Tab-separated table of C-alpha atoms in Angstrom:
chain	number	residue	atom	x	y	z
Z	171	MET	CA	-79.200	-14.111	-6.137
Z	172	ASN	CA	-81.185	-14.347	-2.917
Z	173	PRO	CA	-84.907	-14.227	-3.602
Z	174	PRO	CA	-86.818	-11.449	-1.836
Z	175	THR	CA	-88.187	-12.839	1.433
Z	176	ASN	CA	-91.799	-11.831	0.769
Z	177	VAL	CA	-92.374	-14.116	-2.234
Z	178	CYS	CA	-93.196	-17.796	-2.527
Z	179	PRO	CA	-89.868	-19.636	-2.575
Z	180	TYR	CA	-91.178	-21.975	-5.254
Z	181	GLY	CA	-93.416	-19.796	-7.389
Z	182	SER	CA	-93.633	-20.656	-11.078
Z	183	TYR	CA	-94.193	-18.096	-13.804
Z	184	LEU	CA	-94.836	-18.378	-17.492
Z	185	ILE	CA	-93.625	-15.787	-19.995
Z	186	VAL	CA	-95.786	-15.759	-23.100
Z	187	HIS	CA	-94.309	-13.693	-25.897
Z	188	ASN	CA	-94.399	-14.263	-29.595
Z	189	VAL	CA	-96.549	-17.420	-29.405
Z	190	SER	CA	-98.088	-16.902	-32.791
Z	191	LYS	CA	-100.949	-19.385	-32.817
Z	192	ARG	CA	-103.418	-17.811	-30.484
Z	193	HIS	CA	-105.404	-21.022	-29.980
Z	194	ASN	CA	-102.330	-22.410	-28.214
Z	195	ILE	CA	-102.668	-19.791	-25.466
Z	196	GLY	CA	-106.020	-21.073	-24.191
Z	197	THR	CA	-104.683	-24.593	-23.662
Z	198	LEU	CA	-101.527	-23.101	-22.135
Z	199	VAL	CA	-103.656	-21.196	-19.630
Z	200	ARG	CA	-105.542	-24.392	-18.751
Z	201	SER	CA	-102.259	-26.160	-17.980
Z	202	ALA	CA	-101.021	-23.129	-16.036
Z	203	ALA	CA	-104.202	-23.354	-13.940
Z	204	ALA	CA	-103.737	-27.107	-13.387
Z	205	PHE	CA	-100.105	-26.810	-12.341
Z	206	GLY	CA	-100.481	-23.891	-9.950
Z	207	VAL	CA	-98.644	-21.240	-11.934
Z	208	THR	CA	-98.316	-18.062	-9.864
Z	209	GLU	CA	-98.626	-15.630	-12.769
Z	210	VAL	CA	-98.767	-15.739	-16.551
Z	211	CYS	CA	-96.771	-12.823	-17.942
Z	212	LEU	CA	-98.000	-11.632	-21.318
Z	213	VAL	CA	-95.556	-9.527	-23.269
Z	214	GLY	CA	-96.716	-7.300	-26.108
Z	215	ALA	CA	-100.434	-7.682	-26.658
Z	216	ARG	CA	-102.622	-7.200	-23.598
Z	217	GLN	CA	-105.316	-9.243	-25.245
Z	218	PHE	CA	-105.289	-13.038	-25.580
Z	219	ASN	CA	-107.528	-15.756	-26.945
Z	220	THR	CA	-109.072	-17.939	-24.247
Z	221	PHE	CA	-110.235	-20.653	-26.669
Z	222	GLY	CA	-109.176	-24.002	-25.203
Z	223	SER	CA	-108.960	-22.745	-21.628
Z	224	HIS	CA	-112.264	-24.441	-20.703
Z	225	GLY	CA	-113.212	-21.695	-18.274
Z	226	SER	CA	-109.882	-21.804	-16.438
Z	227	ALA	CA	-108.775	-18.412	-17.796
Z	228	ASP	CA	-110.531	-16.519	-14.997
Z	229	TYR	CA	-108.581	-18.378	-12.301
Z	230	VAL	CA	-105.138	-17.549	-13.581
Z	231	LYS	CA	-103.315	-14.374	-12.595
Z	232	TYR	CA	-101.926	-12.376	-15.476
Z	233	ARG	CA	-99.535	-9.497	-15.725
Z	234	HIS	CA	-98.916	-7.505	-18.829
Z	235	PHE	CA	-95.618	-6.004	-19.950
Z	236	PRO	CA	-94.976	-3.820	-22.945
Z	237	SER	CA	-91.499	-5.312	-23.379
Z	238	LEU	CA	-89.533	-8.464	-22.590
Z	239	GLN	CA	-86.943	-6.394	-20.739
Z	240	GLU	CA	-89.538	-4.981	-18.359
Z	241	CYS	CA	-91.030	-8.446	-17.873
Z	242	CYS	CA	-87.695	-10.043	-16.984
Z	243	ARG	CA	-86.720	-7.135	-14.729
Z	244	TYR	CA	-89.957	-7.624	-12.760
Z	245	LEU	CA	-89.477	-11.399	-12.530
Z	246	LYS	CA	-85.803	-11.263	-11.570
Z	247	GLU	CA	-85.816	-8.267	-9.242
Z	248	ASP	CA	-89.323	-8.177	-7.758
Z	249	ARG	CA	-90.037	-11.923	-7.750
Z	250	GLY	CA	-86.514	-13.301	-7.282
Z	251	CYS	CA	-86.936	-15.614	-10.261
Z	252	ARG	CA	-84.427	-17.416	-12.356
Z	253	VAL	CA	-85.605	-17.033	-15.957
Z	254	MET	CA	-85.312	-20.376	-17.747
Z	255	GLY	CA	-85.691	-20.651	-21.474
Z	256	VAL	CA	-87.502	-23.762	-22.708
Z	257	GLU	CA	-85.211	-24.575	-25.607
Z	258	ILE	CA	-82.807	-27.206	-26.905
Z	259	THR	CA	-79.583	-25.244	-26.435
Z	260	GLU	CA	-76.084	-26.688	-25.981
Z	261	ASP	CA	-76.109	-26.113	-22.228
Z	262	ALA	CA	-79.800	-26.869	-21.571
Z	263	GLN	CA	-80.545	-29.343	-18.783
Z	264	PRO	CA	-83.064	-32.165	-19.322
Z	265	ILE	CA	-86.367	-31.522	-17.591
Z	266	GLN	CA	-86.350	-34.796	-15.651
Z	267	ALA	CA	-83.128	-33.681	-13.888
Z	268	HIS	CA	-85.305	-30.977	-12.238
Z	269	PRO	CA	-82.607	-28.298	-12.611
Z	270	PHE	CA	-84.421	-25.840	-10.353
Z	271	SER	CA	-83.315	-23.883	-7.316
Z	272	GLY	CA	-86.173	-21.534	-6.398
Z	273	PRO	CA	-88.864	-19.392	-8.012
Z	274	THR	CA	-88.644	-19.858	-11.760
Z	275	ALA	CA	-90.048	-18.114	-14.812
Z	276	PHE	CA	-90.259	-20.197	-17.964
Z	277	MET	CA	-89.744	-18.396	-21.247
Z	278	LEU	CA	-91.404	-20.032	-24.244
Z	279	GLY	CA	-90.238	-19.709	-27.819
Z	280	ASN	CA	-92.287	-19.185	-30.929
Z	281	GLU	CA	-93.892	-22.319	-32.431
Z	282	GLY	CA	-91.820	-22.164	-35.581
Z	283	SER	CA	-88.496	-20.600	-34.720
Z	284	GLY	CA	-88.067	-21.203	-30.985
Z	285	LEU	CA	-86.489	-18.609	-28.696
Z	286	SER	CA	-85.192	-15.497	-30.411
Z	287	PRO	CA	-81.615	-14.336	-29.644
Z	288	GLN	CA	-83.168	-11.417	-27.732
Z	289	GLN	CA	-85.195	-13.834	-25.598
Z	290	ALA	CA	-82.264	-16.213	-25.060
Z	291	GLN	CA	-80.081	-13.329	-23.876
Z	292	LEU	CA	-82.510	-12.591	-21.043
Z	293	CYS	CA	-82.475	-16.195	-19.761
Z	294	ASN	CA	-80.381	-17.285	-16.795
Z	295	ALA	CA	-80.460	-20.940	-17.865
Z	296	PHE	CA	-82.183	-23.373	-20.222
Z	297	VAL	CA	-84.204	-26.526	-19.830
Z	298	TYR	CA	-85.235	-28.948	-22.592
Z	299	ILE	CA	-87.388	-32.027	-23.044
Z	300	PRO	CA	-85.441	-34.981	-24.439
Z	301	GLN	CA	-87.014	-36.782	-27.402
Z	302	TYR	CA	-86.599	-40.409	-28.347
Z	303	GLY	CA	-88.224	-40.925	-31.747
Z	304	ALA	CA	-87.175	-40.028	-35.295
Z	305	GLY	CA	-90.398	-38.388	-36.431
Z	306	THR	CA	-90.435	-34.826	-35.142
Z	307	ALA	CA	-87.877	-32.103	-34.523
Z	308	SER	CA	-89.804	-30.574	-31.649
Z	309	LEU	CA	-92.982	-30.684	-29.575
Z	310	ASN	CA	-96.067	-28.511	-29.759
Z	311	VAL	CA	-95.345	-25.414	-27.635
Z	312	THR	CA	-98.295	-26.012	-25.289
Z	313	VAL	CA	-97.317	-29.632	-24.772
Z	314	ALA	CA	-93.704	-28.602	-24.033
Z	315	ALA	CA	-94.774	-25.920	-21.553
Z	316	SER	CA	-97.186	-28.303	-19.815
Z	317	ILE	CA	-94.493	-30.949	-19.341
Z	318	VAL	CA	-92.126	-28.357	-17.885
Z	319	LEU	CA	-94.764	-26.947	-15.515
Z	320	GLN	CA	-95.747	-30.451	-14.369
Z	321	HIS	CA	-92.146	-31.318	-13.481
Z	322	PHE	CA	-91.675	-27.994	-11.715
Z	323	ALA	CA	-94.804	-28.508	-9.603
Z	324	VAL	CA	-93.566	-31.967	-8.592
Z	325	TRP	CA	-90.121	-30.582	-7.722
Z	326	ALA	CA	-91.636	-27.677	-5.753
Z	327	GLY	CA	-93.926	-30.021	-3.824
Z	328	TYR	CA	-97.089	-28.004	-4.371
Z	329	PRO	CA	-99.988	-29.413	-2.350
Z	330	GLU	CA	-102.269	-31.533	-4.528
Z	331	ARG	CA	-105.737	-30.212	-5.235
Z	332	PRO	CA	-108.590	-32.220	-3.658
Z	333	ARG	CA	-110.694	-34.365	-5.973
Z	334	THR	CA	-114.366	-35.223	-6.223
Z	335	GLY	CA	-115.002	-38.395	-8.166
Z	336	GLU	CA	-112.842	-38.361	-11.238
Z	337	LYS	CA	-112.281	-34.620	-11.417
Z	338	PHE	CA	-110.196	-32.132	-9.466
Z	339	GLU	CA	-112.257	-29.646	-7.504
Z	340	ILE	CA	-112.688	-26.250	-9.069
Z	341	GLY	CA	-112.539	-23.298	-6.692
Z	342	GLU	CA	-114.979	-20.416	-6.566
Z	343	ARG	CA	-114.643	-18.356	-9.726
Z	344	PRO	CA	-112.734	-15.159	-8.983
Z	345	GLN	CA	-114.433	-11.951	-10.028
Z	346	ARG	CA	-113.173	-10.682	-13.331
Z	347	THR	CA	-111.929	-7.095	-13.190
Z	348	GLY	CA	-112.001	-6.513	-16.922
Z	349	PRO	CA	-113.194	-8.053	-20.175
Z	350	ARG	CA	-112.478	-11.732	-20.802
Z	351	GLY	CA	-109.206	-12.409	-22.580
Z	352	MET	CA	-107.648	-9.109	-21.558
Z	353	VAL	CA	-105.064	-8.590	-18.833
Z	354	PRO	CA	-106.546	-6.108	-16.335
Z	355	LEU	CA	-104.603	-2.980	-15.431
Z	356	THR	CA	-102.602	-3.127	-12.180
Z	357	GLU	CA	-103.113	-0.504	-9.488
Z	358	GLU	CA	-99.987	1.278	-10.739
Z	359	GLU	CA	-101.264	1.206	-14.306
Z	360	TRP	CA	-104.624	2.572	-13.094
Z	361	ALA	CA	-102.869	5.354	-11.257
Z	362	ALA	CA	-100.773	6.208	-14.297
Z	363	GLU	CA	-103.848	6.105	-16.519
Z	364	ARG	CA	-105.793	8.395	-14.166
Z	365	GLU	CA	-102.917	10.822	-14.144
Z	366	ARG	CA	-102.647	10.835	-17.904
Z	367	ARG	CA	-106.356	11.485	-18.183
Z	368	GLN	CA	-106.284	14.336	-15.733
Z	369	ASP	CA	-103.492	15.911	-17.727
Z	370	ARG	CA	-105.382	15.436	-20.934
Z	371	ARG	CA	-108.586	16.766	-19.450
Z	372	ALA	CA	-106.701	19.813	-18.362
Z	373	ALA	CA	-105.524	20.191	-21.915
Z	374	SER	CA	-109.271	20.270	-22.762
Z	375	ASN	CA	-109.096	18.674	-26.207
Z	376	TRP	CA	-108.695	15.191	-24.743
Z	377	HIS	CA	-111.874	13.586	-25.960
Z	378	SER	CA	-110.687	13.193	-29.511
Z	379	GLU	CA	-107.373	11.755	-28.465
Z	380	LEU	CA	-108.793	9.196	-26.096
Z	381	GLN	CA	-109.445	6.145	-28.193
Z	382	ASP	CA	-106.579	3.739	-28.530
Z	383	SER	CA	-106.169	2.571	-32.081
Z	384	GLU	CA	-108.344	-0.530	-31.803
Z	385	GLY	CA	-110.658	0.566	-29.031
Z	386	LEU	CA	-109.420	-2.360	-26.930
Z	387	LEU	CA	-108.841	-0.329	-23.803
Z	388	ASP	CA	-112.303	1.238	-23.834
Z	389	PRO	CA	-113.703	-0.878	-20.981
Z	390	PHE	CA	-110.761	0.108	-18.771
Z	391	LEU	CA	-110.871	3.699	-19.821
Z	392	GLU	CA	-114.525	3.977	-18.882
Z	393	ARG	CA	-113.650	2.949	-15.350
Z	394	ALA	CA	-110.690	5.348	-15.300
Z	395	ASP	CA	-113.005	8.105	-16.561
Z	396	ALA	CA	-115.514	7.388	-13.848
Z	397	GLU	CA	-112.802	7.528	-11.210
Z	398	VAL	CA	-111.351	10.758	-12.518
Z	399	GLY	CA	-114.920	12.068	-12.402
G	2	MET	CA	-97.952	-62.159	-16.645
G	3	ASN	CA	-94.552	-62.703	-18.291
G	4	PRO	CA	-94.220	-60.674	-21.451
G	5	PRO	CA	-93.501	-62.639	-24.628
G	6	THR	CA	-89.724	-62.766	-25.117
G	7	ASN	CA	-89.785	-61.405	-28.651
G	8	VAL	CA	-91.096	-57.938	-27.801
G	9	CYS	CA	-89.382	-54.815	-26.461
G	10	PRO	CA	-89.493	-55.100	-22.673
G	11	TYR	CA	-90.270	-51.402	-22.425
G	12	GLY	CA	-92.461	-50.717	-25.424
G	13	SER	CA	-95.106	-48.017	-25.061
G	14	TYR	CA	-98.454	-48.075	-26.838
G	15	LEU	CA	-101.250	-45.558	-27.106
G	16	ILE	CA	-104.899	-46.577	-27.425
G	17	VAL	CA	-106.933	-43.912	-29.170
G	18	HIS	CA	-110.636	-44.525	-28.959
G	19	ASN	CA	-113.449	-42.077	-28.645
G	20	VAL	CA	-111.228	-38.985	-28.722
G	21	SER	CA	-113.910	-36.788	-30.183
G	22	LYS	CA	-111.978	-33.723	-31.276
G	23	ARG	CA	-110.079	-34.982	-34.249
G	24	HIS	CA	-107.632	-32.051	-34.212
G	25	ASN	CA	-106.317	-33.461	-30.919
G	26	ILE	CA	-105.142	-36.616	-32.687
G	27	GLY	CA	-102.553	-34.836	-34.863
G	28	THR	CA	-100.831	-33.291	-31.845
G	29	LEU	CA	-101.100	-36.637	-30.056
G	30	VAL	CA	-99.301	-38.332	-32.934
G	31	ARG	CA	-96.556	-35.685	-32.819
G	32	SER	CA	-95.974	-36.407	-29.113
G	33	ALA	CA	-96.093	-40.158	-29.786
G	34	ALA	CA	-93.354	-39.646	-32.395
G	35	ALA	CA	-91.273	-37.544	-29.991
G	36	PHE	CA	-91.524	-40.008	-27.125
G	37	GLY	CA	-90.771	-43.163	-29.076
G	38	VAL	CA	-94.183	-44.813	-28.923
G	39	THR	CA	-94.032	-48.304	-30.434
G	40	GLU	CA	-97.531	-48.280	-31.928
G	41	VAL	CA	-100.611	-46.084	-31.881
G	42	CYS	CA	-103.698	-48.311	-31.734
G	43	LEU	CA	-106.762	-46.735	-33.322
G	44	VAL	CA	-110.049	-48.289	-32.345
G	45	GLY	CA	-113.161	-47.784	-34.447
G	46	ALA	CA	-112.402	-45.469	-37.355
G	47	ARG	CA	-109.467	-46.457	-39.543
G	48	GLN	CA	-109.157	-42.858	-40.634
G	49	PHE	CA	-107.668	-40.063	-38.554
G	50	ASN	CA	-106.932	-36.391	-38.934
G	51	THR	CA	-103.219	-35.580	-39.109
G	52	PHE	CA	-103.693	-31.834	-38.547
G	53	GLY	CA	-101.167	-30.756	-35.905
G	54	SER	CA	-98.806	-33.674	-36.515
G	55	HIS	CA	-96.334	-31.451	-38.385
G	56	GLY	CA	-95.317	-34.231	-40.733
G	57	SER	CA	-94.640	-36.715	-37.928
G	58	ALA	CA	-97.667	-38.885	-38.805
G	59	ASP	CA	-95.716	-40.901	-41.388
G	60	TYR	CA	-93.108	-41.967	-38.812
G	61	VAL	CA	-95.525	-43.469	-36.331
G	62	LYS	CA	-96.687	-47.063	-36.553
G	63	TYR	CA	-100.436	-47.560	-36.389
G	64	ARG	CA	-102.635	-50.553	-35.924
G	65	HIS	CA	-106.360	-50.549	-36.386
G	66	PHE	CA	-108.918	-52.531	-34.392
G	67	PRO	CA	-112.634	-52.732	-34.959
G	68	SER	CA	-113.242	-53.053	-31.208
G	69	LEU	CA	-111.639	-52.208	-27.880
G	70	GLN	CA	-111.755	-55.878	-26.871
G	71	GLU	CA	-109.694	-56.940	-29.868
G	72	CYS	CA	-107.267	-54.082	-29.275
G	73	CYS	CA	-106.691	-55.007	-25.627
G	74	ARG	CA	-106.407	-58.717	-26.426
G	75	TYR	CA	-103.638	-57.927	-28.946
G	76	LEU	CA	-101.815	-55.655	-26.511
G	77	LYS	CA	-102.072	-57.969	-23.516
G	78	GLU	CA	-101.517	-61.322	-25.221
G	79	ASP	CA	-99.347	-60.552	-28.251
G	80	ARG	CA	-97.400	-57.602	-26.829
G	81	GLY	CA	-97.318	-58.545	-23.152
G	82	CYS	CA	-98.621	-55.108	-22.171
G	83	ARG	CA	-100.221	-53.868	-19.039
G	84	VAL	CA	-103.112	-51.652	-20.125
G	85	MET	CA	-103.120	-48.468	-18.030
G	86	GLY	CA	-106.038	-46.076	-18.095
G	87	VAL	CA	-105.108	-42.398	-17.884
G	88	GLU	CA	-107.790	-41.344	-15.445
G	89	ILE	CA	-108.299	-39.927	-11.964
G	90	THR	CA	-109.702	-43.046	-10.313
G	91	GLU	CA	-109.605	-43.907	-6.612
G	92	ASP	CA	-106.708	-46.351	-7.044
G	93	ALA	CA	-104.807	-44.457	-9.762
G	94	GLN	CA	-101.102	-43.898	-9.123
G	95	PRO	CA	-99.541	-40.459	-9.684
G	96	ILE	CA	-97.475	-40.299	-12.876
G	97	GLN	CA	-94.320	-39.062	-11.140
G	98	ALA	CA	-94.227	-42.296	-9.098
G	99	HIS	CA	-93.536	-44.084	-12.414
G	100	PRO	CA	-95.842	-47.005	-11.586
G	101	PHE	CA	-94.589	-49.104	-14.520
G	102	SER	CA	-93.256	-52.630	-14.729
G	103	GLY	CA	-92.800	-53.419	-18.438
G	104	PRO	CA	-94.440	-52.788	-21.804
G	105	THR	CA	-97.419	-50.531	-21.270
G	106	ALA	CA	-100.419	-49.439	-23.308
G	107	PHE	CA	-102.033	-46.178	-22.268
G	108	MET	CA	-105.780	-45.894	-22.726
G	109	LEU	CA	-107.078	-42.341	-23.133
G	110	GLY	CA	-110.540	-41.171	-22.214
G	111	ASN	CA	-112.849	-38.924	-24.149
G	112	GLU	CA	-112.202	-35.176	-23.765
G	113	GLY	CA	-115.472	-34.518	-22.014
G	114	SER	CA	-116.404	-37.626	-20.104
G	115	GLY	CA	-113.111	-39.440	-19.523
G	116	LEU	CA	-112.837	-43.240	-19.649
G	117	SER	CA	-116.102	-45.086	-20.201
G	118	PRO	CA	-116.974	-47.982	-17.846
G	119	GLN	CA	-116.313	-50.337	-20.776
G	120	GLN	CA	-112.826	-48.853	-21.239
G	121	ALA	CA	-112.058	-48.873	-17.507
G	122	GLN	CA	-113.004	-52.529	-17.261
G	123	LEU	CA	-110.310	-53.434	-19.769
G	124	CYS	CA	-107.561	-51.636	-17.839
G	125	ASN	CA	-105.122	-53.466	-15.565
G	126	ALA	CA	-104.283	-50.282	-13.636
G	127	PHE	CA	-104.659	-46.511	-13.696
G	128	VAL	CA	-102.292	-43.584	-13.708
G	129	TYR	CA	-103.200	-39.913	-13.173
G	130	ILE	CA	-101.555	-36.515	-13.318
G	131	PRO	CA	-101.871	-34.617	-10.044
G	132	GLN	CA	-103.084	-31.029	-10.313
G	133	TYR	CA	-102.298	-28.176	-7.960
G	134	GLY	CA	-104.479	-25.215	-8.940
G	135	ALA	CA	-108.152	-24.407	-8.450
G	136	GLY	CA	-108.991	-23.440	-12.021
G	137	THR	CA	-109.581	-26.603	-14.001
G	138	ALA	CA	-111.028	-30.039	-13.352
G	139	SER	CA	-108.811	-31.760	-15.889
G	140	LEU	CA	-106.142	-31.298	-18.550
G	141	ASN	CA	-106.476	-31.279	-22.315
G	142	VAL	CA	-106.313	-34.941	-23.448
G	143	THR	CA	-103.267	-34.404	-25.671
G	144	VAL	CA	-101.411	-32.611	-22.892
G	145	ALA	CA	-102.247	-35.424	-20.446
G	146	ALA	CA	-101.122	-38.138	-22.866
G	147	SER	CA	-97.897	-36.290	-23.642
G	148	ILE	CA	-97.004	-35.955	-19.969
G	149	VAL	CA	-97.637	-39.666	-19.423
G	150	LEU	CA	-95.573	-40.688	-22.467
G	151	GLN	CA	-92.705	-38.408	-21.429
G	152	HIS	CA	-92.546	-39.969	-17.959
G	153	PHE	CA	-92.742	-43.471	-19.401
G	154	ALA	CA	-89.856	-42.793	-21.817
G	155	VAL	CA	-87.732	-41.492	-18.930
G	156	TRP	CA	-88.598	-44.539	-16.818
G	157	ALA	CA	-87.886	-46.936	-19.719
G	158	GLY	CA	-84.544	-45.277	-20.421
G	159	TYR	CA	-85.097	-44.890	-24.156
G	160	PRO	CA	-81.928	-43.644	-25.899
G	161	GLU	CA	-82.137	-39.928	-26.596
G	162	ARG	CA	-82.416	-38.846	-30.209
G	163	PRO	CA	-79.366	-36.938	-31.566
G	164	ARG	CA	-79.732	-33.212	-32.092
G	165	THR	CA	-78.536	-30.769	-34.715
G	166	GLY	CA	-78.496	-27.199	-33.497
G	167	GLU	CA	-81.716	-26.567	-31.599
G	168	LYS	CA	-83.767	-29.353	-33.145
G	169	PHE	CA	-83.850	-33.122	-32.806
G	170	GLU	CA	-82.794	-34.954	-35.938
G	171	ILE	CA	-85.594	-36.295	-38.094
G	172	GLY	CA	-85.002	-39.724	-39.632
G	173	GLU	CA	-85.584	-40.657	-43.251
G	174	ARG	CA	-89.292	-40.554	-44.001
G	175	PRO	CA	-90.695	-44.083	-44.155
G	176	GLN	CA	-92.609	-44.953	-47.297
G	177	ARG	CA	-96.323	-44.649	-46.839
G	178	THR	CA	-98.217	-47.823	-47.709
G	179	GLY	CA	-101.624	-46.197	-47.986
G	180	PRO	CA	-103.313	-42.801	-48.069
G	181	ARG	CA	-102.317	-40.201	-45.461
G	182	GLY	CA	-104.399	-40.289	-42.295
G	183	MET	CA	-105.508	-43.896	-42.793
G	184	VAL	CA	-104.161	-46.943	-40.975
G	185	PRO	CA	-102.834	-49.335	-43.647
G	186	LEU	CA	-104.066	-52.923	-43.701
G	187	THR	CA	-101.794	-55.491	-42.037
G	188	GLU	CA	-100.621	-58.558	-43.953
G	189	GLU	CA	-103.345	-60.575	-42.210
G	190	GLU	CA	-105.966	-58.005	-43.145
G	191	TRP	CA	-104.708	-58.089	-46.756
G	192	ALA	CA	-104.941	-61.849	-46.823
G	193	ALA	CA	-108.456	-61.793	-45.404
G	194	GLU	CA	-109.471	-59.092	-47.868
G	195	ARG	CA	-108.060	-61.090	-50.823
G	196	GLU	CA	-109.933	-64.153	-49.662
G	197	ARG	CA	-113.189	-62.244	-49.293
G	198	ARG	CA	-112.758	-60.867	-52.797
G	199	GLN	CA	-112.070	-64.227	-54.334
G	200	ASP	CA	-115.225	-65.560	-52.702
G	201	ARG	CA	-117.214	-62.618	-53.922
G	202	ARG	CA	-115.795	-62.848	-57.422
G	203	ALA	CA	-116.821	-66.443	-57.471
G	204	ALA	CA	-120.288	-65.329	-56.522
G	205	SER	CA	-120.081	-63.200	-59.708
G	206	ASN	CA	-122.223	-60.276	-58.585
G	207	TRP	CA	-119.453	-58.838	-56.472
G	208	HIS	CA	-118.830	-55.592	-58.306
G	209	SER	CA	-121.925	-53.873	-57.002
G	210	GLU	CA	-121.263	-54.910	-53.431
G	211	LEU	CA	-117.678	-53.794	-53.414
G	212	GLN	CA	-117.770	-50.160	-52.403
G	213	ASP	CA	-117.657	-49.516	-48.674
G	214	SER	CA	-120.140	-46.883	-47.672
G	215	GLU	CA	-117.805	-43.890	-47.832
G	216	GLY	CA	-115.383	-45.163	-50.440
G	217	LEU	CA	-112.579	-44.864	-47.884
G	218	LEU	CA	-111.125	-48.287	-48.539
G	219	ASP	CA	-110.946	-47.789	-52.303
G	220	PRO	CA	-107.165	-47.282	-52.428
G	221	PHE	CA	-106.638	-50.525	-50.511
G	222	LEU	CA	-109.225	-52.421	-52.481
G	223	GLU	CA	-107.573	-51.466	-55.763
G	224	ARG	CA	-104.370	-53.100	-54.573
G	225	ALA	CA	-106.270	-56.157	-53.338
G	226	ASP	CA	-108.045	-56.323	-56.696
G	227	ALA	CA	-104.733	-56.186	-58.568
G	228	GLU	CA	-103.343	-58.934	-56.379
G	229	VAL	CA	-106.386	-61.127	-56.778
G	230	GLY	CA	-105.957	-60.508	-60.503
């Protein structure tokens, strides 16, 4: 597949779905920030726990998808990605072989059970991290993802971040467009939300229907309300 | 320096000192197990938290040192190691350059402040992990150590562990010689402890002096007692 010409030829993406220990996500986001990940794609919950991100969560771009299918369609068709599962499958290539060819989205498995058959089916290829000792069947999911992202960044030749003293320089903090630990709505999602609200308003009994079950979307909805007027 | 001829020419060692978040040590041990680390050297506390090790803690060899100096003397003189600090110093080499030449001990810094001047002084060289994004000044210490150990294992050409299905095979669990999460005494430490006890017994008032402040050595002392008779 030829990647679309308007995207970075070496973009890296991370698909986070079914990572059950939420404290792993914060550290994952920190590594994604360090290794120049283009976008973190969260599937399922729009909310995530930033514990362990050490303030890096605001610098990472997120995109939310209600389903894995929609996520992979976006990555493959709109971003020209190969979707690579991080898993020890029969035909997986070792990470140090750098089996990459262009923009790549890495699909992580669950901490306990690895990639589900549904996830594996959506992957174009697999990469794994060889192990050499007898003491553990697998790595921590955040450690595995970080190793993969580090190798990809080296392969892609990303420009190294300048340093000051013994730390890498942190850029200016981007303005958050929603509550911390919540993927903001895209312009399309805003538009859809505004439309839904206008319809509901027209139906006049909308106020009682508005709240989502956990009230998580309230901060977004207030903005949508204000824009609908 | 020529390494002693009786040691693995490509052994890898991990120096854990001043890692303040104890939950990081469990995940560190899991990565050490995965990447075939020869010994984990704990400096200071003999006790460590195995949370996050997923049962791998029993497979890893540990050695305890009361001080950094003694630890580095052992590694350099007895194991023929180069001690490499994992830190972003001026003269640090990037990890993907594989700046290794033989058995290597990796010294980790504290999560917040990195390597102390005292630690840095004991290092023969430094290695760092380049970063490419603007969002974080540094990586999580366990993630950094894991990346370094993975590259070293690839460089050293360790034989890959066999797999069954989508997991690496776990070897037979070695017998623990002391309580979980505690570095067992070496034969030399046993001998010294027995000698101390015999001296104390001779001094007759030894029973009241015996307990270490937190009672942590009790399980060892009971064995030493039995052996002294």
